Amino acid sequence: MSRIFNFNAGPAALPLKVLEQVKAETLDFRGTGMSILEISHRSKFFEQVLDDAIDRTRRLLGLNKSYHVLFLQGGASLQFSMIPMNLAVAGKPVDYVDTGTWATRAIKEARNLGKDVRVVASSEDKEYTHIPENVPVDRDAAYLHITSNNTIRGTQWRDFPDSGGVPIISDMSSDIFSRRFDPKPFGMIYAGAQKNLGPAGVTLVIIREDLLERVPKELPTMLRYTTYSENKSLYNTPPCFAIYVADLVLEWIEETIGGLDAMQKTNDEKARIIYGYIDSQDFYRGTARPDSRSKMNVTFRLPDPELEKQFLAEAGAAGLGGLKGHRSVGGFRASIYNSVTVEAVKALVSFMKDFAAKRG
Amino acid sequence: MSRIFNFNAGPAALPLKVLEQVKAETLDFRGTGMSILEISHRSKFFEQVLDDAIDRTRRLLGLNKSYHVLFLQGGASLQFSMIPMNLAVAGKPVDYVDTGTWATRAIKEARNLGKDVRVVASSEDKEYTHIPENVPVDRDAAYLHITSNNTIRGTQWRDFPDSGGVPIISDMSSDIFSRRFDPKPFGMIYAGAQKNLGPAGVTLVIIREDLLERVPKELPTMLRYTTYSENKSLYNTPPCFAIYVADLVLEWIEETIGGLDAMQKTNDEKARIIYGYIDSQDFYRGTARPDSRSKMNVTFRLPDPELEKQFLAEAGAAGLGGLKGHRSVGGFRASIYNSVTVEAVKALVSFMKDFAAKRG
């Protein structure tokens, strides 16, 4: 068994410790004589997993009682529609910041539903290579939607905008549980699990009680947030395995890493190592504006396409995987989510140095 | 490691051979140096899994080129809304047969969307203990919706109704791949995977090309069937792991069991063993009408509640799990899906005999 250094953008690396536990429990989940894949979602065994995942999410993010922790399906992409369906308010605009692809898709779905969408800030004119500085706040908006980290362009909000009491809704698919932040301004936080939280197939939704009061009763059952909040995400069969792995990842953050502050410290160190190297030389060129750089997705280019082809091939041969940039922008992207180790980042930088020394 | 005999209704038993392969590949999926949980859904490795699952579905069910094989999220419960949203036709009624809980929920969601719903047949007056004999066909209906197997009441359609050309849409969550049937009358077949196909978290949707032409373009992207058919279920990140396990189960049906006819033969044998025993004595009483009995979910009662309590406790102690009936009807339910072995059914009948001999 030889494991590579995995820089995939999502689905992405998971902690080896978590995978080893998944493996050990595959045929007999904690003495039940069944796999977690074979256990009823209404059994006490699964309920313990679900409760543990909810409790750990609360503790790690410091959520007070007014927040519900829910597990849905359909990825962030389904949330792009569910948010305006559930949380828009008649007669009020819904405000969005456009920081590229995922934010753009969220805007498109809200417009498609006929909502009064206002794009209050955008970095489209600079090809989304930075996070907008000024976000004009309209206190009348039903919500302000942002995307905390753009996986494709490698940009990330450093500080969240002051929304003056308007509930912020954030897609945190690619940086949830990577750093400490104050949850209070957020009315809702959502995240497809497959980057920082677990496998593909489950979407974490954290929603504040007062926003649930907006949910129109006439929406289809599976598209109402209240269906999940009133049934502890068990109205129908949830994606049990994905929730189970997410719970193991949350346990790993709390108990192996030592909590969110320790996780953030490690993530800061990894970002410092790779951006420090990029800034120290001229062969590789970071594509995001330095003040907007993501600590999760490091995007960079080489001097020409031929060198980029060689780089990709040689990196793969050296056991460094998943470095190819998103098909819409090209170049390279090293995703260094929570589960990517300092050792992996050092191996990447070492490879980059060697490659540049030979070609630069 | 001691595995129990698992009669769960869903999530349910999986073939041991499949679980052993999942276990063996957990840390290194087929030489990639990554877990299947860590692999990009846009990689050739995952694409092979997806293509294989599609091809095996086509072969096993004998689907011609006009059918699309799609993988969605949200379970059958989300389909209850997506079907009328996508496939109702203005000015035409949508016809439903009500055979209990899941059919009833499908009807409720279609009504909630304001569609012209007609319940053309129902067994509600007999507490859903049988499948209606006569289904009046209206050639003007946009579709006829049925639920091929009712997991709660233990009833199953033996022959599908003659719809006179109206596309039949069937929820086959609990009996897909359990028997041979002619797919031609079906416009759409859908199934939450967690009973006969794999783990919870993926929904198989088989839809005919002509029904896709009905899909309204203004629906939210993730709620349009065309989003999945036009992007081979890869518009956004699919539930990769659940699709991977489903593919292993399909491989097991084709290559270990020997195909759908062999699978059906085994399922017939299991049903014969347990119903044969139930019909041979007076202690246990089957609750479904014999001509409507399900070969997937065998529902039965004991003479009184005290005996039922003892039965459940002793069965658990004897390594027979998941026998408790659905909370809405009580009693017992032995789910004997594809992955439940003849050996497991024989062990159950042997236990039933012993218990009755002591108490009867």
PDB file of C-alpha atoms in Angstrom, chain A residues 91-313:
ATOM      1  CA  GLY A  91     -40.736  43.022  -0.782  1.00  0.00           C
ATOM      2  CA  LYS A  92     -37.089  42.843   0.252  1.00  0.00           C
ATOM      3  CA  PRO A  93     -34.016  42.429  -1.942  1.00  0.00           C
ATOM      4  CA  VAL A  94     -31.550  39.580  -1.517  1.00  0.00           C
ATOM      5  CA  ASP A  95     -27.931  40.732  -1.665  1.00  0.00           C
ATOM      6  CA  TYR A  96     -25.054  38.729  -3.120  1.00  0.00           C
ATOM      7  CA  VAL A  97     -21.304  39.242  -3.452  1.00  0.00           C
ATOM      8  CA  ASP A  98     -19.882  37.742  -6.643  1.00  0.00           C
ATOM      9  CA  THR A  99     -16.419  36.257  -6.107  1.00  0.00           C
ATOM     10  CA  GLY A 100     -16.564  33.796  -8.992  1.00  0.00           C
ATOM     11  CA  THR A 101     -17.999  30.463 -10.195  1.00  0.00           C
ATOM     12  CA  TRP A 102     -19.850  29.242  -7.075  1.00  0.00           C
ATOM     13  CA  ALA A 103     -21.043  32.690  -6.028  1.00  0.00           C
ATOM     14  CA  THR A 104     -22.060  33.300  -9.643  1.00  0.00           C
ATOM     15  CA  ARG A 105     -24.085  30.093  -9.695  1.00  0.00           C
ATOM     16  CA  ALA A 106     -25.810  31.030  -6.425  1.00  0.00           C
ATOM     17  CA  ILE A 107     -26.782  34.382  -7.987  1.00  0.00           C
ATOM     18  CA  LYS A 108     -28.062  32.678 -11.123  1.00  0.00           C
ATOM     19  CA  GLU A 109     -30.345  30.317  -9.189  1.00  0.00           C
ATOM     20  CA  ALA A 110     -31.799  33.152  -7.081  1.00  0.00           C
ATOM     21  CA  ARG A 111     -32.500  35.191 -10.248  1.00  0.00           C
ATOM     22  CA  ASN A 112     -34.024  32.136 -11.923  1.00  0.00           C
ATOM     23  CA  LEU A 113     -36.513  31.958  -9.035  1.00  0.00           C
ATOM     24  CA  GLY A 114     -37.535  35.540  -9.775  1.00  0.00           C
ATOM     25  CA  LYS A 115     -36.088  37.036  -6.589  1.00  0.00           C
ATOM     26  CA  ASP A 116     -35.030  40.691  -6.363  1.00  0.00           C
ATOM     27  CA  VAL A 117     -31.304  39.930  -6.549  1.00  0.00           C
ATOM     28  CA  ARG A 118     -28.727  42.684  -6.119  1.00  0.00           C
ATOM     29  CA  VAL A 119     -25.054  42.003  -6.693  1.00  0.00           C
ATOM     30  CA  VAL A 120     -23.668  44.479  -4.169  1.00  0.00           C
ATOM     31  CA  ALA A 121     -19.979  43.775  -4.834  1.00  0.00           C
ATOM     32  CA  SER A 122     -18.023  41.796  -7.411  1.00  0.00           C
ATOM     33  CA  SER A 123     -14.474  41.120  -8.507  1.00  0.00           C
ATOM     34  CA  GLU A 124     -15.513  40.005 -11.973  1.00  0.00           C
ATOM     35  CA  ASP A 125     -13.628  42.885 -13.634  1.00  0.00           C
ATOM     36  CA  LYS A 126     -10.368  41.517 -12.191  1.00  0.00           C
ATOM     37  CA  GLU A 127     -11.207  37.936 -13.191  1.00  0.00           C
ATOM     38  CA  TYR A 128     -12.117  37.161  -9.590  1.00  0.00           C
ATOM     39  CA  THR A 129      -8.483  37.256  -8.476  1.00  0.00           C
ATOM     40  CA  HIS A 130      -9.374  39.093  -5.280  1.00  0.00           C
ATOM     41  CA  ILE A 131     -12.112  39.547  -2.674  1.00  0.00           C
ATOM     42  CA  PRO A 132     -13.987  42.890  -2.992  1.00  0.00           C
ATOM     43  CA  GLU A 133     -12.897  45.418  -0.346  1.00  0.00           C
ATOM     44  CA  ASN A 134     -16.134  47.292   0.115  1.00  0.00           C
ATOM     45  CA  VAL A 135     -19.502  45.660   0.493  1.00  0.00           C
ATOM     46  CA  PRO A 136     -22.222  48.318   0.700  1.00  0.00           C
ATOM     47  CA  VAL A 137     -24.709  47.188   3.313  1.00  0.00           C
ATOM     48  CA  ASP A 138     -28.432  47.628   2.783  1.00  0.00           C
ATOM     49  CA  ARG A 139     -30.175  47.102   6.075  1.00  0.00           C
ATOM     50  CA  ASP A 140     -33.349  46.218   4.233  1.00  0.00           C
ATOM     51  CA  ALA A 141     -31.936  43.120   2.516  1.00  0.00           C
ATOM     52  CA  ALA A 142     -33.407  39.740   3.491  1.00  0.00           C
ATOM     53  CA  TYR A 143     -29.873  38.366   3.622  1.00  0.00           C
ATOM     54  CA  LEU A 144     -26.345  38.921   2.345  1.00  0.00           C
ATOM     55  CA  HIS A 145     -24.856  35.913   0.553  1.00  0.00           C
ATOM     56  CA  ILE A 146     -21.101  35.352   0.295  1.00  0.00           C
ATOM     57  CA  THR A 147     -18.779  32.482  -0.621  1.00  0.00           C
ATOM     58  CA  SER A 148     -16.077  32.353   2.050  1.00  0.00           C
ATOM     59  CA  ASN A 149     -13.464  30.682  -0.164  1.00  0.00           C
ATOM     60  CA  ASN A 150     -13.233  30.358  -3.937  1.00  0.00           C
ATOM     61  CA  THR A 151     -11.642  27.007  -4.719  1.00  0.00           C
ATOM     62  CA  ILE A 152     -11.087  27.779  -8.396  1.00  0.00           C
ATOM     63  CA  ARG A 153      -9.412  31.209  -8.150  1.00  0.00           C
ATOM     64  CA  GLY A 154      -7.735  30.544  -4.794  1.00  0.00           C
ATOM     65  CA  THR A 155      -9.259  33.517  -2.981  1.00  0.00           C
ATOM     66  CA  GLN A 156     -10.674  33.683   0.541  1.00  0.00           C
ATOM     67  CA  TRP A 157     -12.380  36.262   2.728  1.00  0.00           C
ATOM     68  CA  ARG A 158      -9.932  37.211   5.479  1.00  0.00           C
ATOM     69  CA  ASP A 159     -12.493  39.164   7.522  1.00  0.00           C
ATOM     70  CA  PHE A 160     -16.203  38.883   6.893  1.00  0.00           C
ATOM     71  CA  PRO A 161     -18.085  42.062   5.936  1.00  0.00           C
ATOM     72  CA  ASP A 162     -19.993  44.061   8.551  1.00  0.00           C
ATOM     73  CA  SER A 163     -23.574  43.514   7.443  1.00  0.00           C
ATOM     74  CA  GLY A 164     -25.168  45.797  10.028  1.00  0.00           C
ATOM     75  CA  GLY A 165     -27.455  43.089  11.345  1.00  0.00           C
ATOM     76  CA  VAL A 166     -28.531  41.654   7.993  1.00  0.00           C
ATOM     77  CA  PRO A 167     -28.101  37.866   8.329  1.00  0.00           C
ATOM     78  CA  ILE A 168     -25.043  36.699   6.399  1.00  0.00           C
ATOM     79  CA  ILE A 169     -25.453  33.422   4.531  1.00  0.00           C
ATOM     80  CA  SER A 170     -22.168  31.837   3.569  1.00  0.00           C
ATOM     81  CA  ASP A 171     -21.169  28.935   1.404  1.00  0.00           C
ATOM     82  CA  MET A 172     -18.221  27.589   3.426  1.00  0.00           C
ATOM     83  CA  SER A 173     -17.847  24.349   1.477  1.00  0.00           C
ATOM     84  CA  SER A 174     -14.115  24.752   1.089  1.00  0.00           C
ATOM     85  CA  ASP A 175     -12.985  26.298   4.365  1.00  0.00           C
ATOM     86  CA  ILE A 176     -15.393  25.261   7.116  1.00  0.00           C
ATOM     87  CA  PHE A 177     -13.590  24.029  10.252  1.00  0.00           C
ATOM     88  CA  SER A 178     -10.307  25.440   8.908  1.00  0.00           C
ATOM     89  CA  ARG A 179     -10.232  28.530  11.156  1.00  0.00           C
ATOM     90  CA  ARG A 180     -11.923  30.306  14.024  1.00  0.00           C
ATOM     91  CA  PHE A 181     -14.598  32.912  13.226  1.00  0.00           C
ATOM     92  CA  ASP A 182     -17.473  34.580  15.048  1.00  0.00           C
ATOM     93  CA  PRO A 183     -20.697  32.819  13.992  1.00  0.00           C
ATOM     94  CA  LYS A 184     -23.031  35.547  15.346  1.00  0.00           C
ATOM     95  CA  PRO A 185     -23.490  37.579  12.127  1.00  0.00           C
ATOM     96  CA  PHE A 186     -24.389  34.423  10.210  1.00  0.00           C
ATOM     97  CA  GLY A 187     -28.001  33.455   9.644  1.00  0.00           C
ATOM     98  CA  MET A 188     -26.909  30.348   7.777  1.00  0.00           C
ATOM     99  CA  ILE A 189     -23.682  28.524   6.951  1.00  0.00           C
ATOM    100  CA  TYR A 190     -23.598  25.635   4.522  1.00  0.00           C
ATOM    101  CA  ALA A 191     -20.945  23.307   3.209  1.00  0.00           C
ATOM    102  CA  GLY A 192     -20.738  20.364   0.866  1.00  0.00           C
ATOM    103  CA  ALA A 193     -18.663  17.943   2.950  1.00  0.00           C
ATOM    104  CA  GLN A 194     -16.207  16.757   0.330  1.00  0.00           C
ATOM    105  CA  LYS A 195     -13.447  19.287   0.970  1.00  0.00           C
ATOM    106  CA  ASN A 196     -12.874  19.923   4.665  1.00  0.00           C
ATOM    107  CA  LEU A 197     -15.414  17.689   6.355  1.00  0.00           C
ATOM    108  CA  GLY A 198     -15.742  14.241   4.815  1.00  0.00           C
ATOM    109  CA  PRO A 199     -16.809  12.389   1.689  1.00  0.00           C
ATOM    110  CA  ALA A 200     -19.102  13.676  -1.044  1.00  0.00           C
ATOM    111  CA  GLY A 201     -22.813  13.086  -0.472  1.00  0.00           C
ATOM    112  CA  VAL A 202     -23.725  15.174   2.560  1.00  0.00           C
ATOM    113  CA  THR A 203     -24.229  18.917   2.986  1.00  0.00           C
ATOM    114  CA  LEU A 204     -23.896  20.523   6.389  1.00  0.00           C
ATOM    115  CA  VAL A 205     -26.460  23.289   6.965  1.00  0.00           C
ATOM    116  CA  ILE A 206     -26.250  25.456  10.084  1.00  0.00           C
ATOM    117  CA  ILE A 207     -29.272  27.720  10.340  1.00  0.00           C
ATOM    118  CA  ARG A 208     -30.482  30.199  12.953  1.00  0.00           C
ATOM    119  CA  GLU A 209     -33.921  29.763  14.488  1.00  0.00           C
ATOM    120  CA  ASP A 210     -35.239  33.159  13.316  1.00  0.00           C
ATOM    121  CA  LEU A 211     -34.517  32.298   9.668  1.00  0.00           C
ATOM    122  CA  LEU A 212     -36.530  29.104   9.955  1.00  0.00           C
ATOM    123  CA  GLU A 213     -39.590  31.263  10.625  1.00  0.00           C
ATOM    124  CA  ARG A 214     -39.357  32.528   7.034  1.00  0.00           C
ATOM    125  CA  VAL A 215     -39.731  29.081   5.452  1.00  0.00           C
ATOM    126  CA  PRO A 216     -42.890  28.980   3.268  1.00  0.00           C
ATOM    127  CA  LYS A 217     -45.091  26.049   4.302  1.00  0.00           C
ATOM    128  CA  GLU A 218     -46.141  25.346   0.704  1.00  0.00           C
ATOM    129  CA  LEU A 219     -42.649  24.345  -0.479  1.00  0.00           C
ATOM    130  CA  PRO A 220     -42.100  20.662  -1.317  1.00  0.00           C
ATOM    131  CA  THR A 221     -41.314  18.741   1.876  1.00  0.00           C
ATOM    132  CA  MET A 222     -37.730  17.841   0.970  1.00  0.00           C
ATOM    133  CA  LEU A 223     -36.950  21.450   0.001  1.00  0.00           C
ATOM    134  CA  ARG A 224     -38.018  23.028   3.309  1.00  0.00           C
ATOM    135  CA  TYR A 225     -35.329  23.552   5.974  1.00  0.00           C
ATOM    136  CA  THR A 226     -38.012  22.993   8.628  1.00  0.00           C
ATOM    137  CA  THR A 227     -38.446  19.378   7.462  1.00  0.00           C
ATOM    138  CA  TYR A 228     -34.865  18.774   8.590  1.00  0.00           C
ATOM    139  CA  SER A 229     -34.947  20.915  11.745  1.00  0.00           C
ATOM    140  CA  GLU A 230     -38.200  19.335  12.975  1.00  0.00           C
ATOM    141  CA  ASN A 231     -37.039  15.758  12.325  1.00  0.00           C
ATOM    142  CA  LYS A 232     -33.353  15.999  13.308  1.00  0.00           C
ATOM    143  CA  SER A 233     -32.430  15.371   9.631  1.00  0.00           C
ATOM    144  CA  LEU A 234     -34.322  12.049   9.799  1.00  0.00           C
ATOM    145  CA  TYR A 235     -37.519  12.781   7.853  1.00  0.00           C
ATOM    146  CA  ASN A 236     -36.259  10.263   5.311  1.00  0.00           C
ATOM    147  CA  THR A 237     -33.126   8.130   5.141  1.00  0.00           C
ATOM    148  CA  PRO A 238     -30.105  10.439   5.436  1.00  0.00           C
ATOM    149  CA  PRO A 239     -26.729   9.721   3.805  1.00  0.00           C
ATOM    150  CA  CYS A 240     -25.638   7.671   6.834  1.00  0.00           C
ATOM    151  CA  PHE A 241     -22.131   6.724   5.720  1.00  0.00           C
ATOM    152  CA  ALA A 242     -21.152  10.276   4.761  1.00  0.00           C
ATOM    153  CA  ILE A 243     -22.408  11.552   8.143  1.00  0.00           C
ATOM    154  CA  TYR A 244     -20.453   8.794   9.897  1.00  0.00           C
ATOM    155  CA  VAL A 245     -17.188   9.738   8.156  1.00  0.00           C
ATOM    156  CA  ALA A 246     -17.840  13.450   8.787  1.00  0.00           C
ATOM    157  CA  ASP A 247     -18.266  12.629  12.469  1.00  0.00           C
ATOM    158  CA  LEU A 248     -14.912  10.812  12.482  1.00  0.00           C
ATOM    159  CA  VAL A 249     -13.268  13.856  10.852  1.00  0.00           C
ATOM    160  CA  LEU A 250     -14.810  16.170  13.468  1.00  0.00           C
ATOM    161  CA  GLU A 251     -13.556  13.824  16.202  1.00  0.00           C
ATOM    162  CA  TRP A 252     -10.096  13.951  14.610  1.00  0.00           C
ATOM    163  CA  ILE A 253     -10.130  17.777  14.601  1.00  0.00           C
ATOM    164  CA  GLU A 254     -11.211  17.912  18.241  1.00  0.00           C
ATOM    165  CA  GLU A 255      -9.220  15.078  19.736  1.00  0.00           C
ATOM    166  CA  THR A 256      -6.190  14.445  17.539  1.00  0.00           C
ATOM    167  CA  ILE A 257      -5.492  17.966  16.278  1.00  0.00           C
ATOM    168  CA  GLY A 258      -6.723  19.612  19.478  1.00  0.00           C
ATOM    169  CA  GLY A 259      -9.562  21.836  18.274  1.00  0.00           C
ATOM    170  CA  LEU A 260     -10.164  24.652  15.836  1.00  0.00           C
ATOM    171  CA  ASP A 261      -7.376  26.941  17.062  1.00  0.00           C
ATOM    172  CA  ALA A 262      -4.811  24.178  16.636  1.00  0.00           C
ATOM    173  CA  MET A 263      -6.287  23.326  13.221  1.00  0.00           C
ATOM    174  CA  GLN A 264      -5.993  26.966  12.161  1.00  0.00           C
ATOM    175  CA  LYS A 265      -2.395  27.124  13.367  1.00  0.00           C
ATOM    176  CA  THR A 266      -1.455  24.117  11.219  1.00  0.00           C
ATOM    177  CA  ASN A 267      -3.308  25.569   8.226  1.00  0.00           C
ATOM    178  CA  ASP A 268      -1.490  28.899   8.696  1.00  0.00           C
ATOM    179  CA  GLU A 269       1.825  27.085   8.779  1.00  0.00           C
ATOM    180  CA  LYS A 270       1.075  25.163   5.553  1.00  0.00           C
ATOM    181  CA  ALA A 271       0.035  28.373   3.768  1.00  0.00           C
ATOM    182  CA  ARG A 272       3.164  30.168   5.013  1.00  0.00           C
ATOM    183  CA  ILE A 273       5.407  27.390   3.676  1.00  0.00           C
ATOM    184  CA  ILE A 274       3.996  27.373   0.156  1.00  0.00           C
ATOM    185  CA  TYR A 275       3.230  31.079  -0.319  1.00  0.00           C
ATOM    186  CA  GLY A 276       6.576  31.916   1.302  1.00  0.00           C
ATOM    187  CA  TYR A 277       8.301  29.843  -1.344  1.00  0.00           C
ATOM    188  CA  ILE A 278       6.202  31.280  -4.217  1.00  0.00           C
ATOM    189  CA  ASP A 279       7.042  34.825  -3.095  1.00  0.00           C
ATOM    190  CA  SER A 280      10.766  34.021  -2.844  1.00  0.00           C
ATOM    191  CA  GLN A 281      11.309  33.268  -6.540  1.00  0.00           C
ATOM    192  CA  ASP A 282      10.226  34.191 -10.080  1.00  0.00           C
ATOM    193  CA  PHE A 283       9.612  30.833 -11.772  1.00  0.00           C
ATOM    194  CA  TYR A 284       6.189  30.156 -10.227  1.00  0.00           C
ATOM    195  CA  ARG A 285       3.617  32.946 -10.163  1.00  0.00           C
ATOM    196  CA  GLY A 286       0.697  33.018  -7.701  1.00  0.00           C
ATOM    197  CA  THR A 287      -2.534  34.011  -9.449  1.00  0.00           C
ATOM    198  CA  ALA A 288      -4.559  35.434  -6.524  1.00  0.00           C
ATOM    199  CA  ARG A 289      -3.895  38.926  -5.183  1.00  0.00           C
ATOM    200  CA  PRO A 290      -1.769  38.463  -2.039  1.00  0.00           C
ATOM    201  CA  ASP A 291      -4.285  40.128   0.312  1.00  0.00           C
ATOM    202  CA  SER A 292      -7.025  37.750  -0.919  1.00  0.00           C
ATOM    203  CA  ARG A 293      -5.037  34.518  -1.029  1.00  0.00           C
ATOM    204  CA  SER A 294      -6.768  31.365   0.092  1.00  0.00           C
ATOM    205  CA  LYS A 295      -5.180  29.221   2.780  1.00  0.00           C
ATOM    206  CA  MET A 296      -7.069  26.257   1.339  1.00  0.00           C
ATOM    207  CA  ASN A 297      -6.413  26.452  -2.421  1.00  0.00           C
ATOM    208  CA  VAL A 298      -3.068  27.745  -3.646  1.00  0.00           C
ATOM    209  CA  THR A 299      -3.254  28.661  -7.353  1.00  0.00           C
ATOM    210  CA  PHE A 300      -0.150  29.247  -9.419  1.00  0.00           C
ATOM    211  CA  ARG A 301       1.217  29.248 -12.978  1.00  0.00           C
ATOM    212  CA  LEU A 302       4.511  28.343 -14.600  1.00  0.00           C
ATOM    213  CA  PRO A 303       6.233  30.444 -17.291  1.00  0.00           C
ATOM    214  CA  ASP A 304       4.730  28.571 -20.263  1.00  0.00           C
ATOM    215  CA  PRO A 305       2.303  25.772 -21.232  1.00  0.00           C
ATOM    216  CA  GLU A 306       5.036  23.315 -22.180  1.00  0.00           C
ATOM    217  CA  LEU A 307       6.636  23.627 -18.742  1.00  0.00           C
ATOM    218  CA  GLU A 308       3.204  23.233 -17.146  1.00  0.00           C
ATOM    219  CA  LYS A 309       2.713  19.943 -18.981  1.00  0.00           C
ATOM    220  CA  GLN A 310       6.083  18.670 -17.791  1.00  0.00           C
ATOM    221  CA  PHE A 311       5.399  19.846 -14.240  1.00  0.00           C
ATOM    222  CA  LEU A 312       2.110  17.955 -14.063  1.00  0.00           C
ATOM    223  CA  ALA A 313       3.615  14.738 -15.416  1.00  0.00           C
TER     224      ALA A 313
END
